[in-house]
PDB file of C-alpha atoms in Angstrom:
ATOM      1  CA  UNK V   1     204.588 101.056 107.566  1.00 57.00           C
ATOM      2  CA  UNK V   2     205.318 104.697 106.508  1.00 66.00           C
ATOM      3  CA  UNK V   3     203.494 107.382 108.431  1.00 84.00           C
ATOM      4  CA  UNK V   4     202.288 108.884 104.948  1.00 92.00           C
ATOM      5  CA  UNK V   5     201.696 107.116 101.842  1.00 96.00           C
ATOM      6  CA  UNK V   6     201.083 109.256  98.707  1.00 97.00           C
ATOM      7  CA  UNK V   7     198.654 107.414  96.210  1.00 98.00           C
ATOM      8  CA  UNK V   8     199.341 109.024  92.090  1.00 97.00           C
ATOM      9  CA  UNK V   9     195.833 109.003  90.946  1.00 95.00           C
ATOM     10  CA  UNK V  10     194.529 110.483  87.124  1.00 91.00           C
ATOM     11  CA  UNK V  11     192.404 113.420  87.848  1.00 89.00           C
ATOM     12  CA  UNK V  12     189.131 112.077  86.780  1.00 89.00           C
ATOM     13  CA  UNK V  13     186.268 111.446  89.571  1.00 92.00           C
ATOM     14  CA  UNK V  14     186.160 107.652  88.639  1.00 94.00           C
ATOM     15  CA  UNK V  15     190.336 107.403  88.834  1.00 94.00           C
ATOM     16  CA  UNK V  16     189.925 109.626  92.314  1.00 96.00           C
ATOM     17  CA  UNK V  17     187.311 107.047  93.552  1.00 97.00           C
ATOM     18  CA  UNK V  18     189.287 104.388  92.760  1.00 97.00           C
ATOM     19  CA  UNK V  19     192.535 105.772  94.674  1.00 98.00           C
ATOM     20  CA  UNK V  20     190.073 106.600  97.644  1.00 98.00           C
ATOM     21  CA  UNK V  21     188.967 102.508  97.764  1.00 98.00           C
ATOM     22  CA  UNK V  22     192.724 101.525  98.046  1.00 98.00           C
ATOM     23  CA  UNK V  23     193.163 104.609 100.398  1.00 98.00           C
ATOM     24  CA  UNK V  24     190.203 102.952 102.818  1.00 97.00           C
ATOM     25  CA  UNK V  25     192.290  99.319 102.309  1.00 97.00           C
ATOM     26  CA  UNK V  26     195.313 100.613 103.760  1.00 96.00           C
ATOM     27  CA  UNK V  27     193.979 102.368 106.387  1.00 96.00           C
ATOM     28  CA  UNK V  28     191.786  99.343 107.607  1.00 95.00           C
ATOM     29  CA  UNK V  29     195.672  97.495 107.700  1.00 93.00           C
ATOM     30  CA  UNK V  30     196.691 100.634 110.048  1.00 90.00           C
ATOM     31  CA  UNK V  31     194.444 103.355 110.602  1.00 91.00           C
ATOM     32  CA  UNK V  32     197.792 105.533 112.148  1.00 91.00           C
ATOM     33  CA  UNK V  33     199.305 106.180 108.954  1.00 93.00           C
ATOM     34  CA  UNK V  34     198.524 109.113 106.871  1.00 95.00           C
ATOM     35  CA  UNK V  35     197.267 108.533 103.247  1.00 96.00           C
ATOM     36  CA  UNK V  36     196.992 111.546 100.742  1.00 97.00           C
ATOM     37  CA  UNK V  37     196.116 111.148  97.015  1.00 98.00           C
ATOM     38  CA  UNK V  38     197.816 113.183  94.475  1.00 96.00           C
ATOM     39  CA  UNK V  39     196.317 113.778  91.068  1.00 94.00           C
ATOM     40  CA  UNK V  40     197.727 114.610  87.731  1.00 89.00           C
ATOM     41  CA  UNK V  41     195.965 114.631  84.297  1.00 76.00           C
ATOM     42  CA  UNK V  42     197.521 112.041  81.800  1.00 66.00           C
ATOM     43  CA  UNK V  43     198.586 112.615  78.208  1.00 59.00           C
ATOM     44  CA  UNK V  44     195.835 110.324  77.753  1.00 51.00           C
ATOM     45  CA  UNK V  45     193.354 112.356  79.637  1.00 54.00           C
ATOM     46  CA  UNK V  46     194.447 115.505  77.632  1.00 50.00           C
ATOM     47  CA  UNK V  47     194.274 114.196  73.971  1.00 49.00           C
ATOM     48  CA  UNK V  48     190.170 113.062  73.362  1.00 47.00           C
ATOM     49  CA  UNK V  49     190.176 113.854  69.464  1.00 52.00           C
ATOM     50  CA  UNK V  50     192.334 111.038  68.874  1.00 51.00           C
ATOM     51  CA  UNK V  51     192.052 107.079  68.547  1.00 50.00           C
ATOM     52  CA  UNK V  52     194.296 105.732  71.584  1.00 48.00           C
ATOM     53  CA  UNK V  53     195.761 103.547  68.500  1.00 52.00           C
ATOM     54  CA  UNK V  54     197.009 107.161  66.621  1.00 50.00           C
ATOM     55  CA  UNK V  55     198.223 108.664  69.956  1.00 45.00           C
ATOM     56  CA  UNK V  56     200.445 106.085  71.120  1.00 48.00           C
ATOM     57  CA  UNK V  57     198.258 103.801  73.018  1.00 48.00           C
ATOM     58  CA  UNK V  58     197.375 102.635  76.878  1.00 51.00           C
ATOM     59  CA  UNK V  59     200.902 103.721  77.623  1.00 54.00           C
ATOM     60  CA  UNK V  60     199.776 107.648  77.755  1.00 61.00           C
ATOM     61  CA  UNK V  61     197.159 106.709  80.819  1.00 63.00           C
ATOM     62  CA  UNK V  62     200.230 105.650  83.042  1.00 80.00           C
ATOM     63  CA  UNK V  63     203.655 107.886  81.726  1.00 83.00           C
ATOM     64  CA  UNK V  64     203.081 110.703  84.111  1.00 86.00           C
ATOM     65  CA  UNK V  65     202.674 108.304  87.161  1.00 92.00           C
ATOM     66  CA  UNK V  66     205.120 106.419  86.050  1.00 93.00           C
ATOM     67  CA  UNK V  67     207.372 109.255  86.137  1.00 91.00           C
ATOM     68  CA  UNK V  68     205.989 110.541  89.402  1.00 93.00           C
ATOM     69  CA  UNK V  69     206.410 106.896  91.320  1.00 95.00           C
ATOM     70  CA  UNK V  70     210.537 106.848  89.695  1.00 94.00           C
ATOM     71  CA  UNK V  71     210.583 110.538  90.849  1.00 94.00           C
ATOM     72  CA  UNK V  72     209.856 109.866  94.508  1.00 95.00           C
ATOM     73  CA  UNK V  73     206.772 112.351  94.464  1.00 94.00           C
ATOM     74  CA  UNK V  74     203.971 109.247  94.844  1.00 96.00           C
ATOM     75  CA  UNK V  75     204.729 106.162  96.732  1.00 97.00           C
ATOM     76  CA  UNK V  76     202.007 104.003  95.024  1.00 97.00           C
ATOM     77  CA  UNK V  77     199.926 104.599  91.862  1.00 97.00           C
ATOM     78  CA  UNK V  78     196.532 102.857  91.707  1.00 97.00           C
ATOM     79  CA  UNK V  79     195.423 102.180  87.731  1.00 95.00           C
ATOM     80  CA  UNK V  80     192.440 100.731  85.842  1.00 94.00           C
ATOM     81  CA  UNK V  81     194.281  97.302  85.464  1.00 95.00           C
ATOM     82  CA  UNK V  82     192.279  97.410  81.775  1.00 93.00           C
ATOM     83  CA  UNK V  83     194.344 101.101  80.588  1.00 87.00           C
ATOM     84  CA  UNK V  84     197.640  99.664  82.065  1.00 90.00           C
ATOM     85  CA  UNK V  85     199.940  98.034  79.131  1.00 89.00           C
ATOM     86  CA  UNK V  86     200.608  94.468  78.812  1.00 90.00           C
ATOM     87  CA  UNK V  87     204.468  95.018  79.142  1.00 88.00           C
ATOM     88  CA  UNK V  88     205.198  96.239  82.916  1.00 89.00           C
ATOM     89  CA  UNK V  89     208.113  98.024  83.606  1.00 92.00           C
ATOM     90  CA  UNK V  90     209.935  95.550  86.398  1.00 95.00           C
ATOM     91  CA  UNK V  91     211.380  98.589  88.097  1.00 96.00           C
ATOM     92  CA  UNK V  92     207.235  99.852  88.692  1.00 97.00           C
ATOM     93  CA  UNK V  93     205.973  96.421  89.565  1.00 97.00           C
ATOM     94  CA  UNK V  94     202.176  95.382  90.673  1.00 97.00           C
ATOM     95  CA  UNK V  95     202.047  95.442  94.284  1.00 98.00           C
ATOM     96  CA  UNK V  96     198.536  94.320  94.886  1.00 98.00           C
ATOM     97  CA  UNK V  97     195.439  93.606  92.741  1.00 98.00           C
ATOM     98  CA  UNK V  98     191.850  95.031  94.048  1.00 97.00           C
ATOM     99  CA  UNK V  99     188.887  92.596  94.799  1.00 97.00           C
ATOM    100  CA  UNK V 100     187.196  92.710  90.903  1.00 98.00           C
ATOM    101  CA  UNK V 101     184.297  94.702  90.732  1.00 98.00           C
ATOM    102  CA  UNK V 102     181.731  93.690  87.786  1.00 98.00           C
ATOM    103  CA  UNK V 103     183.818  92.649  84.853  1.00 98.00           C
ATOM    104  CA  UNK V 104     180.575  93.372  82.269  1.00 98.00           C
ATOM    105  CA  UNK V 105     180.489  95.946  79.389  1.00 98.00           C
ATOM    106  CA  UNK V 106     177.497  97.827  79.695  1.00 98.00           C
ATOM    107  CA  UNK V 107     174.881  99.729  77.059  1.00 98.00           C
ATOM    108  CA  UNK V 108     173.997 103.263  77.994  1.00 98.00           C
ATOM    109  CA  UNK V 109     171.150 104.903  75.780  1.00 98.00           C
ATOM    110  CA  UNK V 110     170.557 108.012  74.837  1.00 96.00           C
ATOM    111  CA  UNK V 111     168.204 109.303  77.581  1.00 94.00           C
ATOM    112  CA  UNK V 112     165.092 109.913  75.188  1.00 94.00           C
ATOM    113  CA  UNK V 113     165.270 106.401  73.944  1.00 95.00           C
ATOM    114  CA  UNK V 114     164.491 103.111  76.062  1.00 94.00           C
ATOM    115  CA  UNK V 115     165.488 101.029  73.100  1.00 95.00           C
ATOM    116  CA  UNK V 116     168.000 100.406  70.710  1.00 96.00           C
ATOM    117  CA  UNK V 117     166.514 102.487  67.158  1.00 96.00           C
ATOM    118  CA  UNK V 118     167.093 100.898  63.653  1.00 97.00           C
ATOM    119  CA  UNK V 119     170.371 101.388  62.514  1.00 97.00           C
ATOM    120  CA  UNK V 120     171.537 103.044  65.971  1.00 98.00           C
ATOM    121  CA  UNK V 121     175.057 104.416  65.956  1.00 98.00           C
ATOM    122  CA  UNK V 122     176.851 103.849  69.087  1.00 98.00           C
ATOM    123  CA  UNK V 123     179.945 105.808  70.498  1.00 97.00           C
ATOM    124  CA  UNK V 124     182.900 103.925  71.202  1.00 95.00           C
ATOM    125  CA  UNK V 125     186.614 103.722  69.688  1.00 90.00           C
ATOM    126  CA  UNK V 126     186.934 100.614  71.244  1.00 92.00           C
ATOM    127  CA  UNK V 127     187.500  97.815  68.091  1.00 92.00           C
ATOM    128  CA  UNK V 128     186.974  95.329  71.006  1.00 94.00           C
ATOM    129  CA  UNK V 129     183.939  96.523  71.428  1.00 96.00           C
ATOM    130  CA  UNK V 130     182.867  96.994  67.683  1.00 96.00           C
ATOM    131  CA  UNK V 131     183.395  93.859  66.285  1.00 95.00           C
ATOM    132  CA  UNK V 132     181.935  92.130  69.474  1.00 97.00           C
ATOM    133  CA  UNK V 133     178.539  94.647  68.882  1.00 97.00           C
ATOM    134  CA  UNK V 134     178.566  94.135  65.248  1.00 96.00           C
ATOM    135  CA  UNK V 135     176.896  90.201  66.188  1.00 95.00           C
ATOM    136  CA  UNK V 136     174.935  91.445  68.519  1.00 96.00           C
ATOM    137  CA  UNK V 137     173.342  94.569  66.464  1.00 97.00           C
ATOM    138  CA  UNK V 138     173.856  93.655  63.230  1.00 97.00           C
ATOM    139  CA  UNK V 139     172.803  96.716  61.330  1.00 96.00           C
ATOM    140  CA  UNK V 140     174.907  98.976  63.735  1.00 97.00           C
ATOM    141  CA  UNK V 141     177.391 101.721  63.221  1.00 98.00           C
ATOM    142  CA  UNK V 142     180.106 103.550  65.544  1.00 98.00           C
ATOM    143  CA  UNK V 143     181.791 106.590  65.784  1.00 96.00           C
ATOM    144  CA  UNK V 144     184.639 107.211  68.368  1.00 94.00           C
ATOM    145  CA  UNK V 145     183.978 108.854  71.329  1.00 93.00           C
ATOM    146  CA  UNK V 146     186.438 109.139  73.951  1.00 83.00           C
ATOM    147  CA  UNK V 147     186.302 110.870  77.897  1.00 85.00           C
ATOM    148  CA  UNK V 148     185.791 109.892  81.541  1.00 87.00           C
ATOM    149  CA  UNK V 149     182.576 109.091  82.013  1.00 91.00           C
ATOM    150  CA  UNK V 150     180.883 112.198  82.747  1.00 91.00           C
ATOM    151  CA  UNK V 151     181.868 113.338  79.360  1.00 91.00           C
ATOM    152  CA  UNK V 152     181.251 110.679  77.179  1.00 93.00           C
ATOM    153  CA  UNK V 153     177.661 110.783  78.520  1.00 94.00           C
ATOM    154  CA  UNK V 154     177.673 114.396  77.677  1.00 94.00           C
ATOM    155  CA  UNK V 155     178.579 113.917  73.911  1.00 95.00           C
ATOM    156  CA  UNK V 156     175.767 110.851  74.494  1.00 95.00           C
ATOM    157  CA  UNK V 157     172.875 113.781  75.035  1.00 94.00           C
ATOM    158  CA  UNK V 158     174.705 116.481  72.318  1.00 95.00           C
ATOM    159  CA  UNK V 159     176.273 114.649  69.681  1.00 96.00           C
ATOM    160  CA  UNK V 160     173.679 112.731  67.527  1.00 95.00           C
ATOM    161  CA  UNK V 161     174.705 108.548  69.270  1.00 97.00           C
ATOM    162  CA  UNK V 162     171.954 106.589  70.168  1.00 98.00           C
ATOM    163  CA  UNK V 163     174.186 104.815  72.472  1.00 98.00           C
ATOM    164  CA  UNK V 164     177.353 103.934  74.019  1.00 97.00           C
ATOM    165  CA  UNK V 165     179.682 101.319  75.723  1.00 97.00           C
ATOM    166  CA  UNK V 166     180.973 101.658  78.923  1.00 97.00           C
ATOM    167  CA  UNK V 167     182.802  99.208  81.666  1.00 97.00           C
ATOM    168  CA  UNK V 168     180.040  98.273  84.384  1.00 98.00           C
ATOM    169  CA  UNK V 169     182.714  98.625  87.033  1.00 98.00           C
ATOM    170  CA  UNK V 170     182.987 101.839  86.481  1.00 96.00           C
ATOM    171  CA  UNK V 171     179.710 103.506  86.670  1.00 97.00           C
ATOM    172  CA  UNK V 172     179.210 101.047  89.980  1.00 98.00           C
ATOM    173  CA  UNK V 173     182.043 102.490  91.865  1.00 97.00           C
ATOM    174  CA  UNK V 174     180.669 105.841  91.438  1.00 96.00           C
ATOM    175  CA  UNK V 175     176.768 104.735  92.312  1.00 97.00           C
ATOM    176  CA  UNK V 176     175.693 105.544  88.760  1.00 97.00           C
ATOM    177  CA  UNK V 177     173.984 101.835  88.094  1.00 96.00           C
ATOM    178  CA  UNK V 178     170.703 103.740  87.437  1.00 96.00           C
ATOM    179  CA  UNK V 179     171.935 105.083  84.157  1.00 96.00           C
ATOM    180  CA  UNK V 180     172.871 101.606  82.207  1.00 98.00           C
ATOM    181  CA  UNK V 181     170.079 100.868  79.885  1.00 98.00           C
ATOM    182  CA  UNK V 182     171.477  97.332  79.374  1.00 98.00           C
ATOM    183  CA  UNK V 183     174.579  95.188  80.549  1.00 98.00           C
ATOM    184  CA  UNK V 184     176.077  92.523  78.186  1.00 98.00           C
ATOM    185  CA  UNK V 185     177.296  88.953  79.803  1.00 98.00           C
ATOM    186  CA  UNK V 186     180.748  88.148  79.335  1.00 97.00           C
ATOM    187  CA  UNK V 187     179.288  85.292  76.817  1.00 96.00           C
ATOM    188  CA  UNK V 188     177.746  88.171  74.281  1.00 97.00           C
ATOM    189  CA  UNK V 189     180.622  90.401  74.843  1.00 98.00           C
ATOM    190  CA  UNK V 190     184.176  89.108  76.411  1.00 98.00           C
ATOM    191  CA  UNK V 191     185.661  91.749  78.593  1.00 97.00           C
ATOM    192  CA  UNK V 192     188.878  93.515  78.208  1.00 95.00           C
ATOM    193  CA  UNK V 193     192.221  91.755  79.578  1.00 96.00           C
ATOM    194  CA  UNK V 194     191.717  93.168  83.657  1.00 97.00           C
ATOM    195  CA  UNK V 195     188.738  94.731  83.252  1.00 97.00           C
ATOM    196  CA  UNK V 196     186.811  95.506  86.563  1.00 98.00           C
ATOM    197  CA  UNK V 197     190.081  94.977  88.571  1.00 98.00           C
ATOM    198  CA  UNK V 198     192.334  97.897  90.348  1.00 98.00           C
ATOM    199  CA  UNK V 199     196.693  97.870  90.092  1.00 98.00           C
ATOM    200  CA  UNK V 200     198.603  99.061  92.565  1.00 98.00           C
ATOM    201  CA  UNK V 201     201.944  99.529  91.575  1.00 97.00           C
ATOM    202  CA  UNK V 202     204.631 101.087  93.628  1.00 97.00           C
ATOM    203  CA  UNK V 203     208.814 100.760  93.332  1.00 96.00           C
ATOM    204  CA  UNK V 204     210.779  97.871  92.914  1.00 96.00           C
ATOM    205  CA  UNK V 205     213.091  97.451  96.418  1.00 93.00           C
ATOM    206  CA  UNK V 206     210.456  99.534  98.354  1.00 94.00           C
ATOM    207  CA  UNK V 207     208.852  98.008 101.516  1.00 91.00           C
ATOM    208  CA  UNK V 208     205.279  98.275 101.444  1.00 93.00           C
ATOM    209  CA  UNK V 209     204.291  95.656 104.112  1.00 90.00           C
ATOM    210  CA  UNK V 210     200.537  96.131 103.763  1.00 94.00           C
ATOM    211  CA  UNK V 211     200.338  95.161 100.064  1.00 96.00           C
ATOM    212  CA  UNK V 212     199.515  91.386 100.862  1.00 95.00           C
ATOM    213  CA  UNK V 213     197.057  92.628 103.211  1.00 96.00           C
ATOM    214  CA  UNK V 214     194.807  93.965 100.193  1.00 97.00           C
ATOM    215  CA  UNK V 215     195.777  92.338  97.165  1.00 98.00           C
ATOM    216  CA  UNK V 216     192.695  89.529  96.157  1.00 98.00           C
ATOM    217  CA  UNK V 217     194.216  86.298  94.774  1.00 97.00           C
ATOM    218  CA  UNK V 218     191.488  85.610  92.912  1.00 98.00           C
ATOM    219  CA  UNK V 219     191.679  88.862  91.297  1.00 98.00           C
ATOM    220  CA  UNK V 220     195.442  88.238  90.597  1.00 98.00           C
ATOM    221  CA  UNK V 221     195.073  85.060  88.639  1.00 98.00           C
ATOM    222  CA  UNK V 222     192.754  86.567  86.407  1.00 98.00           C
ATOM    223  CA  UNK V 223     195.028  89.137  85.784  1.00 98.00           C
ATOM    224  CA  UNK V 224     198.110  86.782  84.857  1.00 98.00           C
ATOM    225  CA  UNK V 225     195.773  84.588  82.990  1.00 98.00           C
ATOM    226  CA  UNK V 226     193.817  87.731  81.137  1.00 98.00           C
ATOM    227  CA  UNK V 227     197.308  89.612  80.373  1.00 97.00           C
ATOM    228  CA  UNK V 228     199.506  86.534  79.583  1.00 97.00           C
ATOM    229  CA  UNK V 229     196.432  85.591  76.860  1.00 97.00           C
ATOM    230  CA  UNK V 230     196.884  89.254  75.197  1.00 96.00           C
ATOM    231  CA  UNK V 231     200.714  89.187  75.112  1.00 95.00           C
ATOM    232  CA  UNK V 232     201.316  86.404  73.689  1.00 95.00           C
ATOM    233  CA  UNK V 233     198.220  86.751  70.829  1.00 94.00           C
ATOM    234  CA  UNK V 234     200.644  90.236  70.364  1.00 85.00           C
ATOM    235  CA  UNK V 235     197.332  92.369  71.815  1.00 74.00           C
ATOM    236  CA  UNK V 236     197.623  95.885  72.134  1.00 63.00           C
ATOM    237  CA  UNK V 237     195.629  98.683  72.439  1.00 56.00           C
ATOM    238  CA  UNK V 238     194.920  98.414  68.758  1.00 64.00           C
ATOM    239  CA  UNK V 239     194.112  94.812  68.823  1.00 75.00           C
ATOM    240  CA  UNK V 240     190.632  93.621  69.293  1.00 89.00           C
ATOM    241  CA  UNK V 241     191.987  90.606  71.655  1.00 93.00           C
ATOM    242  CA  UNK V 242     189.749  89.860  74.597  1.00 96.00           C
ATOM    243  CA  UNK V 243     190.553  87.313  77.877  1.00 97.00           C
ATOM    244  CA  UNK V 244     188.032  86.897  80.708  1.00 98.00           C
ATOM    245  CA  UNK V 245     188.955  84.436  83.752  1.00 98.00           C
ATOM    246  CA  UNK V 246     185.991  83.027  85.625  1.00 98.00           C
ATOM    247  CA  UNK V 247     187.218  81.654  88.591  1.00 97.00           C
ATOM    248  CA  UNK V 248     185.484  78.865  91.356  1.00 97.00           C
ATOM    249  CA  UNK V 249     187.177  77.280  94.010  1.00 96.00           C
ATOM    250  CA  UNK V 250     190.452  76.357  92.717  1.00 97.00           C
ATOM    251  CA  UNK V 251     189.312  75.843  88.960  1.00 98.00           C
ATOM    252  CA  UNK V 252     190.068  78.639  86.593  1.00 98.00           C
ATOM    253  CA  UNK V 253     188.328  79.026  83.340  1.00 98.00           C
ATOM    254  CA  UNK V 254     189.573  81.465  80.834  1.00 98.00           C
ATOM    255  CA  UNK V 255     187.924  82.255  77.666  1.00 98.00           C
ATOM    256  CA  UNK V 256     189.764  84.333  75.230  1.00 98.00           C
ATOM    257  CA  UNK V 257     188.652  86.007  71.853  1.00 97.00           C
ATOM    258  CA  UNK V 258     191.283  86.124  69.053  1.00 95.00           C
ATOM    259  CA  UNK V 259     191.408  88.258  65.930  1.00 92.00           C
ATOM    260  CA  UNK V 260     192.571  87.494  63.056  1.00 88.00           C
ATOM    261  CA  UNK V 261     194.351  90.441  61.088  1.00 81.00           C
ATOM    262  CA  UNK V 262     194.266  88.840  57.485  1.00 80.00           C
ATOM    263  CA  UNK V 263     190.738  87.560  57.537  1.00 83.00           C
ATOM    264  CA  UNK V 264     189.063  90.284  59.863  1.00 83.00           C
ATOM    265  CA  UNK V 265     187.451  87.372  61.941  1.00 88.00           C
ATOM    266  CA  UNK V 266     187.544  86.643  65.214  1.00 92.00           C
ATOM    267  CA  UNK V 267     186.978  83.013  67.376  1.00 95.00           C
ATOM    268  CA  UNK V 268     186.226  82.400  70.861  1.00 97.00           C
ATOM    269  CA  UNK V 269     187.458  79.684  73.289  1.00 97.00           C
ATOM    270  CA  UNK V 270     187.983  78.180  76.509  1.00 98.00           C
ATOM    271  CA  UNK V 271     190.393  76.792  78.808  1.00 98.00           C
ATOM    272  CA  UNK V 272     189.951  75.253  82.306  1.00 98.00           C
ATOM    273  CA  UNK V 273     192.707  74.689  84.721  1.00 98.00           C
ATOM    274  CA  UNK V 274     193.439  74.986  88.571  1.00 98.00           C
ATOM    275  CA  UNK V 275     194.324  78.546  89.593  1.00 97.00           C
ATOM    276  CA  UNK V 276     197.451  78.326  90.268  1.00 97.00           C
ATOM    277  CA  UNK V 277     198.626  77.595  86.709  1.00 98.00           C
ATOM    278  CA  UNK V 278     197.245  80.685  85.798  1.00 98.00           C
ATOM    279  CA  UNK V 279     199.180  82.439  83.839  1.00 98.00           C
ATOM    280  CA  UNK V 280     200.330  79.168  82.044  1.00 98.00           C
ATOM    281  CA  UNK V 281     196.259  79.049  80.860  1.00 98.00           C
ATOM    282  CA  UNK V 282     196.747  82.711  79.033  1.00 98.00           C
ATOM    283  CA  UNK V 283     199.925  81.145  77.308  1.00 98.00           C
ATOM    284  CA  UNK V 284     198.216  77.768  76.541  1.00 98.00           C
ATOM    285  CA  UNK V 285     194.886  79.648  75.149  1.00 98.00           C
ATOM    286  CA  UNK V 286     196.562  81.703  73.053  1.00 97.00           C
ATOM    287  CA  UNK V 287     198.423  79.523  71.236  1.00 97.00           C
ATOM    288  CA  UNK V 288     196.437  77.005  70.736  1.00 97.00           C
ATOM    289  CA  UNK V 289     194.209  79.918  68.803  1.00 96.00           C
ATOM    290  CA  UNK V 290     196.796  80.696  66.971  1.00 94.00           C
ATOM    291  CA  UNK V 291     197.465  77.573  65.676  1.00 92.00           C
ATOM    292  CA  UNK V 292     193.786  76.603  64.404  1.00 87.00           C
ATOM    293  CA  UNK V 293     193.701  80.146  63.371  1.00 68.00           C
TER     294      UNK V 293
END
């Protein structure tokens, strides 16, 4: 193993706590090296007027530390599986994926209300996320609001929502469960594609002989199962396409949402298969929902 490892993290306190969990992994597999983290604010991070969609997508959440990891100044770069895109770049390949924390989308209220108002608007750019809400809260409206988490709950208290959407995961790995008003089940509102799981990606050629040592294979066939649902639907970050993997024992069930473009509708369905055919589940889902779409 090296004697330092340098983990690329984005500079917000949820992407720092999230380096500092692999950080603890690695040095539980050998407590002699040396691990520092290294942060850097994202195109992504810098641009919060803008839809992701206008901007250029998930891709500006991962440039810089992609550039840093082909640079040499990081050795590893831990990600938000969810903000990584769907295409990987096989020279930056995903070492390891972390154990999944709660995969759930979460309500957060405004903190004078304990209930969703008639009419409520609700913060999120997210279509995902608005088209999911829209049958759950019918008379609804959104606005986009975009930030780590400290500031979209900021713009919650100063800019007129009544709510907003947030990943459970999230707000857990920072202790802030106290502050979600409601969480939705994967069955009212299907996840995004990784959600609730950490990437570590490092170089292609590299040795990093602890990466087996903390990657979750449970985790990982969600992932190929989630991801492999969303490319082949043609998902991006401006696609409302959802995939959620449930997995027990060896069995695998993925549901997936797809949209439809023309229509502006959306269906939901299921596939069950042993684990190891994972990512062959994404592929079958998908186009089976294309076809009866």
């Amino acid at each position: 193993m090296q004697s330092v490892i340098r983990i690329g993290s984005r500079e917000s306190l949820l992407a720092v706590r999230q380096a500092e969990i692999i950080r603890d992994q690695i040095l539980r597999c050998d407590p002699e090296v040396k691990v520092e983290i290294i942060t850097m604010k994202t195109t992504g991070d810098k641009i919060l007027d803008k839809s992701l969609a206008k901007i250029g997508g998930k891709g500006l959440f991962v440039k810089e530390l992609d550039r840093a990891l082909l640079d040499g100044r990081i050795d590893i770069a831990v990600h938000s599986l969810k903000d990584m895109p769907m295409e990987e770049n096989p020279e930056l390949p995903i070492l390891a994926y972390g154990k999944r924390e709660d995969p759930r989308d979460v309500l957060l209220y405004r903190p004078d209300l304990d209930n969703l108002p008639e009419h409520p608007l609700i913060g999120t750019s997210s279509r995902r996320r608005m088209i999911q809400m829209e049958k759950l809260v019918p008379d609804c409206s959104f606005r986009g609001i975009r930030g780590n988490v400290q500031t979209r709950m900021k713009k919650l208290e100063t800019e007129g929502y009544d709510a907003t959407l947030l990943a459970a995961a999230g707000l857990k790995r920072l202790g802030m469960e106290h502050v979600i008003s409601r969480y939705l089940s994967v069955d009212e509102m299907i996840p995004a594609a990784g959600q609730g799981i950490l990437a570590v990606q490092g170089r292609k050629g590299d040795n990093y002989g602890w990466a087996a040592r903390i990657d979750a294979p449970e985790s990982r066939a969600a992932a190929q199962a989630e991801r492999q649902f969303i490319r082949v639907t043609g998902g991006d970050c401006t696609s409302p396409c959802a995939a959620h993997a449930q997995i027990s024992g060896s069995e695998l069930k993925l549901t997936g949402l797809y949209y439809k473009e023309d229509s502006r509708e959306y269906s939901v369905n299921t596939f069950v298969t042993d684990i190891s055919e994972a990512r062959q589940a994404g592929e079958t889902l998908a186009l089976r929902m294309m076809e009866q779409g």
